[in-house]
XYZ file of C-alpha atoms in Angstrom:
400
model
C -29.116 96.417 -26.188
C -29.114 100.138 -26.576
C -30.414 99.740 -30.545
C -33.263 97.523 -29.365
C -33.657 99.588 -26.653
C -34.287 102.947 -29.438
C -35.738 100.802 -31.646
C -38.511 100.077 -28.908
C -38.682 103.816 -27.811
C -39.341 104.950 -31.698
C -41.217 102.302 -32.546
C -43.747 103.141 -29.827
C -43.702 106.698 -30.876
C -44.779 105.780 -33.849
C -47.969 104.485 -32.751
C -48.903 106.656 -30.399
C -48.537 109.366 -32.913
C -50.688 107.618 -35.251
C -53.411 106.627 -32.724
C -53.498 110.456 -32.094
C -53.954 111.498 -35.875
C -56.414 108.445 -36.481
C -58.471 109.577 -33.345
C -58.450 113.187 -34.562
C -59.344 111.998 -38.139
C -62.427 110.620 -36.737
C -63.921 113.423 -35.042
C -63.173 115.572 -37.988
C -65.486 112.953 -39.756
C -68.511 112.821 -36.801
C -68.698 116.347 -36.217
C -67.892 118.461 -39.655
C -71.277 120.012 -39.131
C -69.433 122.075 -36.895
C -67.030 123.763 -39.366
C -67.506 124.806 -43.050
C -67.887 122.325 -45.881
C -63.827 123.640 -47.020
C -62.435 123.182 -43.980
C -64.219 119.833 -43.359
C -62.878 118.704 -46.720
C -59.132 120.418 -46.354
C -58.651 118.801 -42.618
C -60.011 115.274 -44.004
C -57.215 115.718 -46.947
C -54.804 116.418 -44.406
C -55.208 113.541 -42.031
C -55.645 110.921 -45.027
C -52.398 112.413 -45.951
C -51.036 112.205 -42.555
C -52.347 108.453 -42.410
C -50.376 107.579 -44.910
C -47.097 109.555 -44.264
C -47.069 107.979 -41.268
C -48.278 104.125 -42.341
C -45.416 104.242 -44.631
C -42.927 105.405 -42.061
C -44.081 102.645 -39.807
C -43.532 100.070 -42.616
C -40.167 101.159 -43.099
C -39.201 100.863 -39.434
C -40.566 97.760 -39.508
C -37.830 96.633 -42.700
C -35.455 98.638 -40.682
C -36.048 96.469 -37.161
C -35.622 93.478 -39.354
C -32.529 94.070 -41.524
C -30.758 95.071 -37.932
C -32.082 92.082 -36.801
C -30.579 89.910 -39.251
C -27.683 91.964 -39.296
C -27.095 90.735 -35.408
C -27.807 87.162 -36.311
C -24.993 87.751 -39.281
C -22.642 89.092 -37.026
C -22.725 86.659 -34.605
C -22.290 83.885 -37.036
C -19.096 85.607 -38.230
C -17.599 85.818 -34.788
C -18.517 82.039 -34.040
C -16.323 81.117 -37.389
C -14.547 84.056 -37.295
C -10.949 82.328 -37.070
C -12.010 80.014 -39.785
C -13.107 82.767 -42.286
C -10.367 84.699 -41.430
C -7.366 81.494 -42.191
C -9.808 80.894 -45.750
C -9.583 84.955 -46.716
C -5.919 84.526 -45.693
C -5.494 81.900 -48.484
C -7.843 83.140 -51.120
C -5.389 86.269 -51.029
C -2.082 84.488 -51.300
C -0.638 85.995 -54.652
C 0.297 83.914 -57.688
C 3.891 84.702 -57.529
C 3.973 83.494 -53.905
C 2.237 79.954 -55.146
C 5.047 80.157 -57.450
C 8.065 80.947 -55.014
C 5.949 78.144 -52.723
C 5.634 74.984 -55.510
C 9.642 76.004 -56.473
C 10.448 75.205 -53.054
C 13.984 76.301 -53.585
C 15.227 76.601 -49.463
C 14.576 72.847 -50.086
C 17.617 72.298 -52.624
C 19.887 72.789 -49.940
C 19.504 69.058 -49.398
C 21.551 69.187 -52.582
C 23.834 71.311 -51.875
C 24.848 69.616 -47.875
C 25.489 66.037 -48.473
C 27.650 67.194 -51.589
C 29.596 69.790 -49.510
C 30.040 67.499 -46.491
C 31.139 64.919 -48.974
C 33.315 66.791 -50.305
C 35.066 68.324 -47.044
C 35.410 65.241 -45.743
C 37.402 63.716 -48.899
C 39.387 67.078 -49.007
C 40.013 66.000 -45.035
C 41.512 62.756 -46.164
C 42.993 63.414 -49.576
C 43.547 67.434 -49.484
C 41.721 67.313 -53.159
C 39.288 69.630 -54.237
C 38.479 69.182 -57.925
C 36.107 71.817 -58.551
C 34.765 70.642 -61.807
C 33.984 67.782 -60.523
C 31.936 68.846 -57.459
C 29.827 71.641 -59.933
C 28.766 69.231 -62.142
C 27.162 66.815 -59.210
C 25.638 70.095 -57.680
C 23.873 70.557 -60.807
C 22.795 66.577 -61.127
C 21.816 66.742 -57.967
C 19.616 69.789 -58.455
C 17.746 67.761 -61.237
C 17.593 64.970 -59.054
C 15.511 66.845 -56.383
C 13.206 68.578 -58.961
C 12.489 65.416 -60.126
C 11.407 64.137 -56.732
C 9.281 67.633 -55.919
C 7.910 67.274 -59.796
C 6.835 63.729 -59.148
C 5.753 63.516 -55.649
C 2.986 66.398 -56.794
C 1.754 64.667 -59.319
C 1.313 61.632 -56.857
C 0.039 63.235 -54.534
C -2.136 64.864 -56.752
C -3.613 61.309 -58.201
C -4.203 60.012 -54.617
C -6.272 63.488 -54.040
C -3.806 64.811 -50.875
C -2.829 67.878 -52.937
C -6.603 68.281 -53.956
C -6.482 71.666 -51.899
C -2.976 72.351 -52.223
C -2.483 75.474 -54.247
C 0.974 75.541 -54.460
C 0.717 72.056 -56.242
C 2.447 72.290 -59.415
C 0.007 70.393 -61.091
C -2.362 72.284 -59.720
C -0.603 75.514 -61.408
C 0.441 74.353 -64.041
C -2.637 72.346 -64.696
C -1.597 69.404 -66.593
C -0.363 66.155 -64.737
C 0.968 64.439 -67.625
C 3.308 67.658 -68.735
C 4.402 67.497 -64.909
C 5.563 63.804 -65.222
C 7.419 63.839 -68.247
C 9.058 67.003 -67.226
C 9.904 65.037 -64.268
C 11.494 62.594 -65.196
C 13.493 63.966 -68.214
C 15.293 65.649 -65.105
C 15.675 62.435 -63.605
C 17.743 61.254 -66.740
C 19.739 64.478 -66.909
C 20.706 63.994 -63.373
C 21.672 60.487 -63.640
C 23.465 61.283 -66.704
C 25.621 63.471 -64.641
C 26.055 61.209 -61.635
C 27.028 58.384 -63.946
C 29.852 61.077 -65.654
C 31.404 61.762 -62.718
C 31.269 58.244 -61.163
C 33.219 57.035 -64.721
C 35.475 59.843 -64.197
C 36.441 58.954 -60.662
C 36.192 55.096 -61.575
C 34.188 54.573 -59.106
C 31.023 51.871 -59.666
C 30.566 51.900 -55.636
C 29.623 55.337 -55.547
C 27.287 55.100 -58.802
C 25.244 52.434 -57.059
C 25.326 54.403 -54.029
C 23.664 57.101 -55.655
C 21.029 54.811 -57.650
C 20.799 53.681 -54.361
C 19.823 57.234 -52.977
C 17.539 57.363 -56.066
C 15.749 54.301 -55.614
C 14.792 55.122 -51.782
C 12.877 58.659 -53.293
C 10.953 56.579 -55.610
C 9.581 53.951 -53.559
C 9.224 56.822 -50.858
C 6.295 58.957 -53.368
C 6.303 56.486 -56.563
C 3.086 53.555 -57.313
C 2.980 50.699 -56.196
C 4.877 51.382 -53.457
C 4.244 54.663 -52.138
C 5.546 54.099 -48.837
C 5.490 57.780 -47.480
C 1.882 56.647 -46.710
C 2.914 54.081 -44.265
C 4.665 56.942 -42.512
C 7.966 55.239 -43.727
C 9.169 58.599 -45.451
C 11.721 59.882 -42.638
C 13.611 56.336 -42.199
C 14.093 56.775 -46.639
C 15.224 60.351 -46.203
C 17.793 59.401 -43.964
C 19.214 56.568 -45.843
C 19.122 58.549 -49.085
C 20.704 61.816 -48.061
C 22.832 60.464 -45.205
C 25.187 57.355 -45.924
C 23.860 56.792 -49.373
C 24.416 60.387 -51.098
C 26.987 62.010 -48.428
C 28.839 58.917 -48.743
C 28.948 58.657 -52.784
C 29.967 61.853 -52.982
C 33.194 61.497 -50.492
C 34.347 58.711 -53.228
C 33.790 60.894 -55.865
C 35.164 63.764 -54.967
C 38.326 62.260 -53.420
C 39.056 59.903 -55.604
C 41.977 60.832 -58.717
C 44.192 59.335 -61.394
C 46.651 59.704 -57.944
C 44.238 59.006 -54.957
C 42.820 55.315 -55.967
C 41.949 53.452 -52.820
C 39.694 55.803 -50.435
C 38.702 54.125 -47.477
C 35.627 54.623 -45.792
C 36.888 56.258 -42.406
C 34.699 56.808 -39.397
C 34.557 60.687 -39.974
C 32.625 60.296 -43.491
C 30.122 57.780 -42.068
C 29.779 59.930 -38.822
C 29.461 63.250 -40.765
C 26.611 61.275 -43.300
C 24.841 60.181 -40.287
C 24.358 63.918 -39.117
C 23.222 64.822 -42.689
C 20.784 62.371 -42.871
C 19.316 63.086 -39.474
C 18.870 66.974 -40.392
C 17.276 66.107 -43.671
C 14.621 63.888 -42.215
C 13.735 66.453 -39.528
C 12.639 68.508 -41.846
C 10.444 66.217 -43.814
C 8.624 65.190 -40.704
C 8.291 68.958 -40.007
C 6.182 69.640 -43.267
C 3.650 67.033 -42.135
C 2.511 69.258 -39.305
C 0.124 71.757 -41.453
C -1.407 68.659 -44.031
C -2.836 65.960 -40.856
C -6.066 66.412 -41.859
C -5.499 66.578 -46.272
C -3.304 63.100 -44.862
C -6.164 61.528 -43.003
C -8.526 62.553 -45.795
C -6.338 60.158 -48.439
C -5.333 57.699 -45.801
C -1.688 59.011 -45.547
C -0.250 57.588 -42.566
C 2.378 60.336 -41.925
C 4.230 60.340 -38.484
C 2.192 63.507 -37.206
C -1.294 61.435 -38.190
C -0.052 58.879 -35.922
C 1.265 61.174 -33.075
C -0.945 64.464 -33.403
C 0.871 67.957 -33.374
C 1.359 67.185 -29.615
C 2.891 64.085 -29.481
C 5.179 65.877 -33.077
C 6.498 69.045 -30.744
C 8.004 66.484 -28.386
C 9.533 64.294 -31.079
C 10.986 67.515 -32.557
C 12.933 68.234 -29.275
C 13.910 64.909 -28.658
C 15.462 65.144 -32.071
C 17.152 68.126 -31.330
C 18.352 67.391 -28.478
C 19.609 63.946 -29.642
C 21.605 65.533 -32.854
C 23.591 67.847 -30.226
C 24.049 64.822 -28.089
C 25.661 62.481 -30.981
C 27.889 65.299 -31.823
C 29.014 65.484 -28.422
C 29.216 61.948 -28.689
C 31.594 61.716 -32.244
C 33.437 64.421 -30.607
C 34.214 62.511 -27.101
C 35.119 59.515 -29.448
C 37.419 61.440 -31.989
C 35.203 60.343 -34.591
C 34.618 64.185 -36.072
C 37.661 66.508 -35.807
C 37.219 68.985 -32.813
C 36.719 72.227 -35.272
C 33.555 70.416 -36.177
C 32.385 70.026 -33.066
C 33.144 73.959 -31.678
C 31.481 75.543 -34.967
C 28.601 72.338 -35.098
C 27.927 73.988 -31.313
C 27.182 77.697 -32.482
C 24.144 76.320 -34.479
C 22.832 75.282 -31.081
C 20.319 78.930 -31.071
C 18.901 78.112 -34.273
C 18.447 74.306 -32.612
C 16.516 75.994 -29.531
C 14.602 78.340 -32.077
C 13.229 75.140 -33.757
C 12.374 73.553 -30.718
C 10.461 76.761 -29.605
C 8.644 77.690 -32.653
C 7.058 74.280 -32.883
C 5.976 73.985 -29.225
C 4.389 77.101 -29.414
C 2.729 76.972 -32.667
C 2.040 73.242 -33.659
C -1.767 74.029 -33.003
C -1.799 76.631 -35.601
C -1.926 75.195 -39.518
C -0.946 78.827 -40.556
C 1.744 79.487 -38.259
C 2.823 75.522 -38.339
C 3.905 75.909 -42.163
C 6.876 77.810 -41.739
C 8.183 74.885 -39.320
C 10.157 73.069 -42.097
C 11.972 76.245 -43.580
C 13.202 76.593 -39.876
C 14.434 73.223 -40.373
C 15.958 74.128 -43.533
C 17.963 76.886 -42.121
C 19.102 74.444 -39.454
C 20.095 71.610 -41.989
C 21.827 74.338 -44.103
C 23.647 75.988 -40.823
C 24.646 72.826 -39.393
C 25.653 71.105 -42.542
C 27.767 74.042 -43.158
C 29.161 73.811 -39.984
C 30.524 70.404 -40.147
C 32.136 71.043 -43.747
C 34.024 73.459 -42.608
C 34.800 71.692 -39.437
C 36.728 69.157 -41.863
C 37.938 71.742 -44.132
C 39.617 73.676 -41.107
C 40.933 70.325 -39.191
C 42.478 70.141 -42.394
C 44.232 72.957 -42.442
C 45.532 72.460 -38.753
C 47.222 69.201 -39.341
C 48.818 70.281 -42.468
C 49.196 73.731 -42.036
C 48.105 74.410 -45.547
């Protein structure tokens, strides 16, 4: 108001002063008889002058009024899409190496590393066997395993046009989807050459087609013709395949020996695989929450396109509260070992920190991203929790 207000004052000014001059101009014209034919001629050069000096200062305010003008107009477009500019600047800014550290996704391999550790303390639990070589060379299979399924469920994703505006794509860095593919699944063969060397070295067939078993539920979960992520089906094939599929296999591989032949499957291993799998899938259902509408666009039916970010928050603390509660529950039943169940409890903050950060920022796609790697640390916590719940209960009966 106070610029218009100026702009009105000097504007006004302006004219007035140039009424004046004009008005003086002409009575230097009607009555030069009065003054000497020099002077006449000198004061009519002045005012022309003056004219003009001051015509071109009004033109200029003029161009001035309307830049400001238009410079309001700007400014108030900007503040009516200011948030949106501001999240688009945000992501035209995000470095190359962070696209990099983002498409690596490597918080995410700790579903690699949990069911194999849980497996693993649960057969050292029952057996008191810890072959070492053994357990490194499924940590690395299963490492190649999950590339393979981030590798390939890119380039899916990419041919269906959900990762059109996904910059942390692979493909989309790397920009070539067939290199992405075949680099895919040469890892998948690398892996499942490893999971097939340990399974022959524990002579154990039931865990091998466990583990293709594991396999097969990630490829109809991203992989043509099925694709069944996109009939929001992911989270019940996460669970299977990381849960009593993978946790499982690896408790007969790991325990089994030239000594140990017959491992049953006890109540503790398909407890402590049910826990895994329920993490796991919590946090794919969390990394739908900042994609709804790149889902919608490619007629993805994830679980948050069905429920909103609303109806998500609350299934997140349901879930919560529901994995705490079925600890509670294996414990009451002497199902897990009560050193699982004390240090299981501790991870009960990073639990409530979940639950919190998604109620309070499932409205905001920026803020919303960072919802899984929560769930990561909880999965990694909690998974590391129960292990060494069975390691130490363990160590308590045998005192070794």
């Amino acid at each position: 108001m106070a610029v218009a207000i100026n702009s009105f004052n000097l504007g006004y000014g302006l004219n007035k002063l140039h009424h004046s001059f004009a008005k003086h101009s002409y009575l230097i014209r009607c009555y030069g008889g009065d003054f000497n034919l020099d002077s006449s001629r000198k004061s009519w050069q002045f005012c022309s002058s003056t004219q003009k000096f001051l015509s071109t200062v009004q033109k200029r305010h003029l161009q001035l009024k309307e830049k400001t003008q238009f410079g309001q107009v700007l400014s108030a477009l900007c503040n009516h899409d200011g948030d949106k500019y501001e999240e688009e600047q945000k992501e035209e800014d995000i470095s190359k190496v962070t696209l990099i550290w983002r498409a690596i996704k490597l918080p995410i391999y700790s579903v690699a590393l949990i069911p194999l550790t849980v497996g693993c303390a649960a057969a050292y639990l029952q057996t008191g066997i810890f072959s070492a070589r053994r357990y490194f060379v499924l940590l690395a299979s299963s490492v190649l395993i999950i590339t393979w399924l981030n590798l390939s469920n890119d380039v899916y994703d990419f041919d269906t046009g959900a990762d059109k505006n996904k910059k942390e794509s692979v493909v989309n860095l790397v920009g070539s989807r067939s290199g992405t593919l075949v680099a895919a699944y040469s890892l998948l063969a690398l892996g499942f050459t490893g999971l097939a060397w340990a399974s022959l070295a524990a002579s154990s067939v039931q865990a091998l087609l466990l583990l293709a078993c594991a396999i097969f539920c990630g490829y109809i979960y991203q992989c043509p013709p099925f694709r069944l992520s996109y009939q929001g089906l992911g989270e019940p094939l996460c669970f299977s395949a990381f849960g009593p599929f993978a946790t499982t296999a690896f408790y007969l591989l790991l325990g089994r020996t030239s000594e140990v032949m017959d491992l049953p499957l006890t109540g503790t291993i398909l407890s402590a695989s049910v826990l895994v799998g329920f993490t796991t899938s919590l946090i794919l259902f969390c990394s739908h929450f900042h994609q709804i509408e790149e889902d919608k666009a490619v007629g993805k039916l994830s679980p948050l396109v069905r429920l909103g970010t609303e109806g998500g928050s609350r299934v997140v603390k349901a879930a919560i509260t529901t994995l705490y509660s079925i600890v509670l529950l294996f414990g009451l039943s002497q199902t897990l070992p009560l050193p699982c169940i004390l240090l299981c409890a501790l991870t009960v903050p990073m639990g409530k920190l979940v639950v919190n950060y998604v109620d309070e920022n499932h409205k905001n796609k920026g803020k919303i991203f960072m919802a899984k790697y929560y769930c990561v640390r909880l999965h990694a916590l909690f998974g590391t929790a129960l292990a060494g719940g069975l390691v130490a209960a363990r160590m308590l009966t045998t005192g070794s």
